[in-house]
């Protein structure tokens, strides 16, 4: 399928995407530089600040999620939650660096789109329980007070020795190895966990 260059508007197949927002294409480095200086710089930075972009490694399909339109709750305004977030995640982050010394440690959902690869750990605070009765689910919160759901789709109900279900409770920290944003059938976006070995729980 042909794409259109954002600068010169020439149409051709296999144009290069912007490596920041992944939303526009360029036919040459010259066009990219010119468009960046004249127009795209501000738009690109604004898009990255408000969206999480995910890339499917199997199909190269790119999806962008508008954080403002998701069910990402600001815990400071969430009267339904009786659990208050830990203000300082420093202790959990320092512990994660010890447990995973060769990994990039992420503490912001938006950073998931910026660090592709196989050596990433998301550290998030388990903020409150999820009411879904047929599957283990919990809400996690990043350092910016944004909240997303984690749903466990394990083949068996015994996740040991990686973690125990008794640890998946508000107040502990969840470490997710190589996280990605998943779109559920009901339209929600969150984290789907298929293997227990990608999970580590930190408790203090």
Short mmCIF file of C-alpha atoms in Angstrom, two decimals:
data_model
loop_
_atom_site.label_atom_id
_atom_site.label_comp_id
_atom_site.label_asym_id
_atom_site.label_seq_id
_atom_site.Cartn_x
_atom_site.Cartn_y
_atom_site.Cartn_z
CA UNK A 1 0.00 0.00 0.00
CA UNK A 2 1.30 3.45 -0.91
CA UNK A 3 1.99 6.04 1.77
CA UNK A 4 2.22 9.79 1.38
CA UNK A 5 5.28 11.77 2.36
CA UNK A 6 4.35 14.30 5.03
CA UNK A 7 6.59 16.94 3.45
CA UNK A 8 6.50 16.73 -0.35
CA UNK A 9 3.25 14.69 -0.48
CA UNK A 10 4.74 12.20 -2.93
CA UNK A 11 3.07 8.78 -2.74
CA UNK A 12 5.10 5.56 -2.80
CA UNK A 13 5.23 2.17 -1.06
CA UNK A 14 7.49 1.41 1.90
CA UNK A 15 8.13 4.97 3.04
CA UNK A 16 9.92 5.45 6.35
CA UNK A 17 7.86 6.24 9.46
CA UNK A 18 8.68 8.94 11.95
CA UNK A 19 10.54 7.15 14.74
CA UNK A 20 8.90 9.30 17.42
CA UNK A 21 5.14 9.14 16.85
CA UNK A 22 4.98 6.49 14.09
CA UNK A 23 2.09 8.43 12.55
CA UNK A 24 3.64 10.09 9.48
CA UNK A 25 5.86 8.96 6.61
CA UNK A 26 8.78 10.43 4.68
CA UNK A 27 10.30 9.56 1.33
CA UNK A 28 13.77 10.86 2.19
CA UNK A 29 15.92 12.11 5.02
CA UNK A 30 15.83 15.55 3.43
CA UNK A 31 12.04 15.69 3.61
CA UNK A 32 12.06 14.46 7.18
CA UNK A 33 14.53 17.13 8.33
CA UNK A 34 12.70 19.93 6.53
CA UNK A 35 9.29 18.88 7.87
CA UNK A 36 10.65 18.41 11.39
CA UNK A 37 11.96 21.96 11.54
CA UNK A 38 8.95 23.58 9.89
CA UNK A 39 6.01 21.70 11.40
CA UNK A 40 6.31 18.19 12.79
CA UNK A 41 8.57 18.79 15.82
CA UNK A 42 5.83 20.19 18.09
CA UNK A 43 3.12 17.83 16.82
CA UNK A 44 5.33 14.80 17.32
CA UNK A 45 6.28 15.70 20.89
CA UNK A 46 2.67 16.47 21.77
CA UNK A 47 1.51 13.12 20.37
CA UNK A 48 4.17 11.19 22.30
CA UNK A 49 3.19 12.94 25.53
CA UNK A 50 -0.45 11.89 25.25
CA UNK A 51 -0.32 8.48 23.55
CA UNK A 52 1.13 5.02 24.09
CA UNK A 53 2.26 3.40 20.83
CA UNK A 54 2.71 -0.36 20.54
CA UNK A 55 4.24 -2.43 17.75
CA UNK A 56 3.36 -6.06 17.16
CA UNK A 57 6.64 -7.90 16.58
CA UNK A 58 4.87 -10.62 14.60
CA UNK A 59 3.00 -8.42 12.13
CA UNK A 60 4.67 -4.98 12.42
CA UNK A 61 1.19 -3.60 13.11
CA UNK A 62 1.32 -0.29 14.96
CA UNK A 63 -1.40 0.83 17.36
CA UNK A 64 -1.61 4.10 19.24
CA UNK A 65 -3.72 4.65 22.33
CA UNK A 66 -4.93 8.09 23.37
CA UNK A 67 -4.30 8.11 27.11
CA UNK A 68 -6.91 10.82 27.66
CA UNK A 69 -9.66 8.57 26.25
CA UNK A 70 -8.77 5.42 28.14
CA UNK A 71 -10.08 4.34 31.50
CA UNK A 72 -6.88 5.55 33.11
CA UNK A 73 -7.93 6.84 36.50
CA UNK A 74 -6.23 9.67 38.31
CA UNK A 75 -5.92 8.23 41.79
CA UNK A 76 -6.00 11.69 43.32
CA UNK A 77 -9.58 12.10 42.05
CA UNK A 78 -10.72 8.50 42.47
CA UNK A 79 -13.01 8.52 45.50
CA UNK A 80 -13.95 4.86 44.97
CA UNK A 81 -10.50 3.57 45.82
CA UNK A 82 -9.76 3.13 49.50
CA UNK A 83 -6.10 2.47 48.73
CA UNK A 84 -3.84 5.47 48.47
CA UNK A 85 -0.83 5.35 46.16
CA UNK A 86 2.65 5.31 47.56
CA UNK A 87 3.99 8.77 46.87
CA UNK A 88 7.59 7.69 46.43
CA UNK A 89 8.33 4.68 44.22
CA UNK A 90 12.06 5.06 44.74
CA UNK A 91 12.35 2.06 47.05
CA UNK A 92 10.54 -0.24 44.61
CA UNK A 93 12.57 1.04 41.67
CA UNK A 94 15.84 0.55 43.53
CA UNK A 95 14.82 -2.98 44.48
CA UNK A 96 13.84 -3.75 40.88
CA UNK A 97 17.27 -2.59 39.69
CA UNK A 98 18.86 -5.09 42.08
CA UNK A 99 16.60 -7.94 41.01
CA UNK A 100 16.92 -7.11 37.29
CA UNK A 101 20.39 -5.53 36.94
CA UNK A 102 20.57 -5.84 33.15
CA UNK A 103 17.09 -4.53 32.35
CA UNK A 104 15.68 -1.10 31.57
CA UNK A 105 13.35 -0.18 34.44
CA UNK A 106 10.12 1.58 33.40
CA UNK A 107 7.89 3.46 35.84
CA UNK A 108 5.61 5.30 33.40
CA UNK A 109 3.10 3.63 31.05
CA UNK A 110 4.04 6.11 28.33
CA UNK A 111 7.64 4.87 28.34
CA UNK A 112 6.50 1.48 27.06
CA UNK A 113 6.27 2.96 23.57
CA UNK A 114 9.76 4.45 23.77
CA UNK A 115 11.78 1.35 24.70
CA UNK A 116 11.21 -1.58 22.39
CA UNK A 117 13.22 -4.71 23.03
CA UNK A 118 13.44 -7.78 25.20
CA UNK A 119 15.07 -6.40 28.35
CA UNK A 120 12.47 -4.14 29.93
CA UNK A 121 10.74 -4.26 33.32
CA UNK A 122 7.64 -2.24 34.17
CA UNK A 123 7.38 -1.45 37.89
CA UNK A 124 3.91 -0.39 39.01
CA UNK A 125 1.99 -0.07 42.26
CA UNK A 126 -0.98 -2.42 42.71
CA UNK A 127 -3.58 0.19 43.57
CA UNK A 128 -6.90 -1.62 43.93
CA UNK A 129 -8.71 -4.86 43.21
CA UNK A 130 -10.65 -5.43 40.01
CA UNK A 131 -14.28 -6.61 40.43
CA UNK A 132 -14.24 -9.13 37.54
CA UNK A 133 -15.25 -12.47 39.19
CA UNK A 134 -14.05 -14.99 36.58
CA UNK A 135 -10.38 -14.12 36.25
CA UNK A 136 -7.55 -12.77 38.38
CA UNK A 137 -7.35 -9.04 37.63
CA UNK A 138 -5.92 -6.02 39.41
CA UNK A 139 -5.31 -2.34 38.74
CA UNK A 140 -1.78 -1.02 38.66
CA UNK A 141 -0.60 2.56 38.89
CA UNK A 142 2.49 4.22 37.44
CA UNK A 143 4.46 7.12 38.89
CA UNK A 144 2.21 9.68 37.17
CA UNK A 145 -0.88 8.34 39.02
CA UNK A 146 -2.27 6.77 35.85
CA UNK A 147 -4.00 3.44 36.33
CA UNK A 148 -4.50 0.44 34.04
CA UNK A 149 -5.85 -3.08 34.41
CA UNK A 150 -3.79 -6.27 34.48
CA UNK A 151 -5.61 -9.50 33.54
CA UNK A 152 -4.06 -12.94 34.04
CA UNK A 153 -4.67 -15.55 31.31
CA UNK A 154 -2.52 -18.38 32.65
CA UNK A 155 -2.85 -21.95 31.39
CA UNK A 156 -3.05 -23.20 34.99
CA UNK A 157 -4.02 -21.62 38.28
CA UNK A 158 -0.73 -22.23 40.09
CA UNK A 159 1.78 -19.46 39.27
CA UNK A 160 4.44 -20.65 41.73
CA UNK A 161 7.41 -20.44 41.97
CA UNK A 162 7.22 -17.11 40.14
CA UNK A 163 4.60 -15.55 42.43
CA UNK A 164 1.59 -16.43 44.57
CA UNK A 165 -1.96 -15.18 44.13
CA UNK A 166 -1.90 -13.98 47.76
CA UNK A 167 0.73 -11.44 46.68
CA UNK A 168 -1.47 -9.89 43.97
CA UNK A 169 -3.05 -7.39 46.32
CA UNK A 170 -3.19 -3.60 46.64
CA UNK A 171 -0.11 -2.23 48.35
CA UNK A 172 2.45 -4.46 46.67
CA UNK A 173 4.42 -3.67 43.53
CA UNK A 174 4.08 -5.60 40.28
CA UNK A 175 7.06 -6.07 37.99
CA UNK A 176 6.14 -7.06 34.42
CA UNK A 177 8.89 -8.32 32.13
CA UNK A 178 8.75 -6.98 28.56
CA UNK A 179 5.33 -5.30 28.92
CA UNK A 180 3.05 -4.42 26.03
CA UNK A 181 -0.37 -2.79 25.80
CA UNK A 182 -3.16 -5.26 25.01
CA UNK A 183 -6.59 -4.44 23.56
CA UNK A 184 -9.29 -6.54 25.22
CA UNK A 185 -12.51 -7.64 23.51
CA UNK A 186 -14.57 -5.05 25.40
CA UNK A 187 -12.44 -2.23 24.02
CA UNK A 188 -10.36 -1.65 27.14
CA UNK A 189 -6.60 -1.43 26.95
CA UNK A 190 -4.38 -2.88 29.63
CA UNK A 191 -1.88 -5.65 30.25
CA UNK A 192 -2.57 -9.31 29.47
CA UNK A 193 -0.38 -11.82 31.30
CA UNK A 194 -0.12 -15.24 29.63
CA UNK A 195 2.97 -16.64 31.38
CA UNK A 196 3.69 -16.53 35.13
CA UNK A 197 7.43 -16.12 34.60
CA UNK A 198 7.01 -12.54 33.37
CA UNK A 199 5.71 -11.48 36.81
CA UNK A 200 7.66 -10.62 39.95
CA UNK A 201 6.03 -9.15 43.06
CA UNK A 202 7.81 -6.74 45.39
CA UNK A 203 6.40 -6.17 48.85
CA UNK A 204 7.68 -3.92 51.63
#
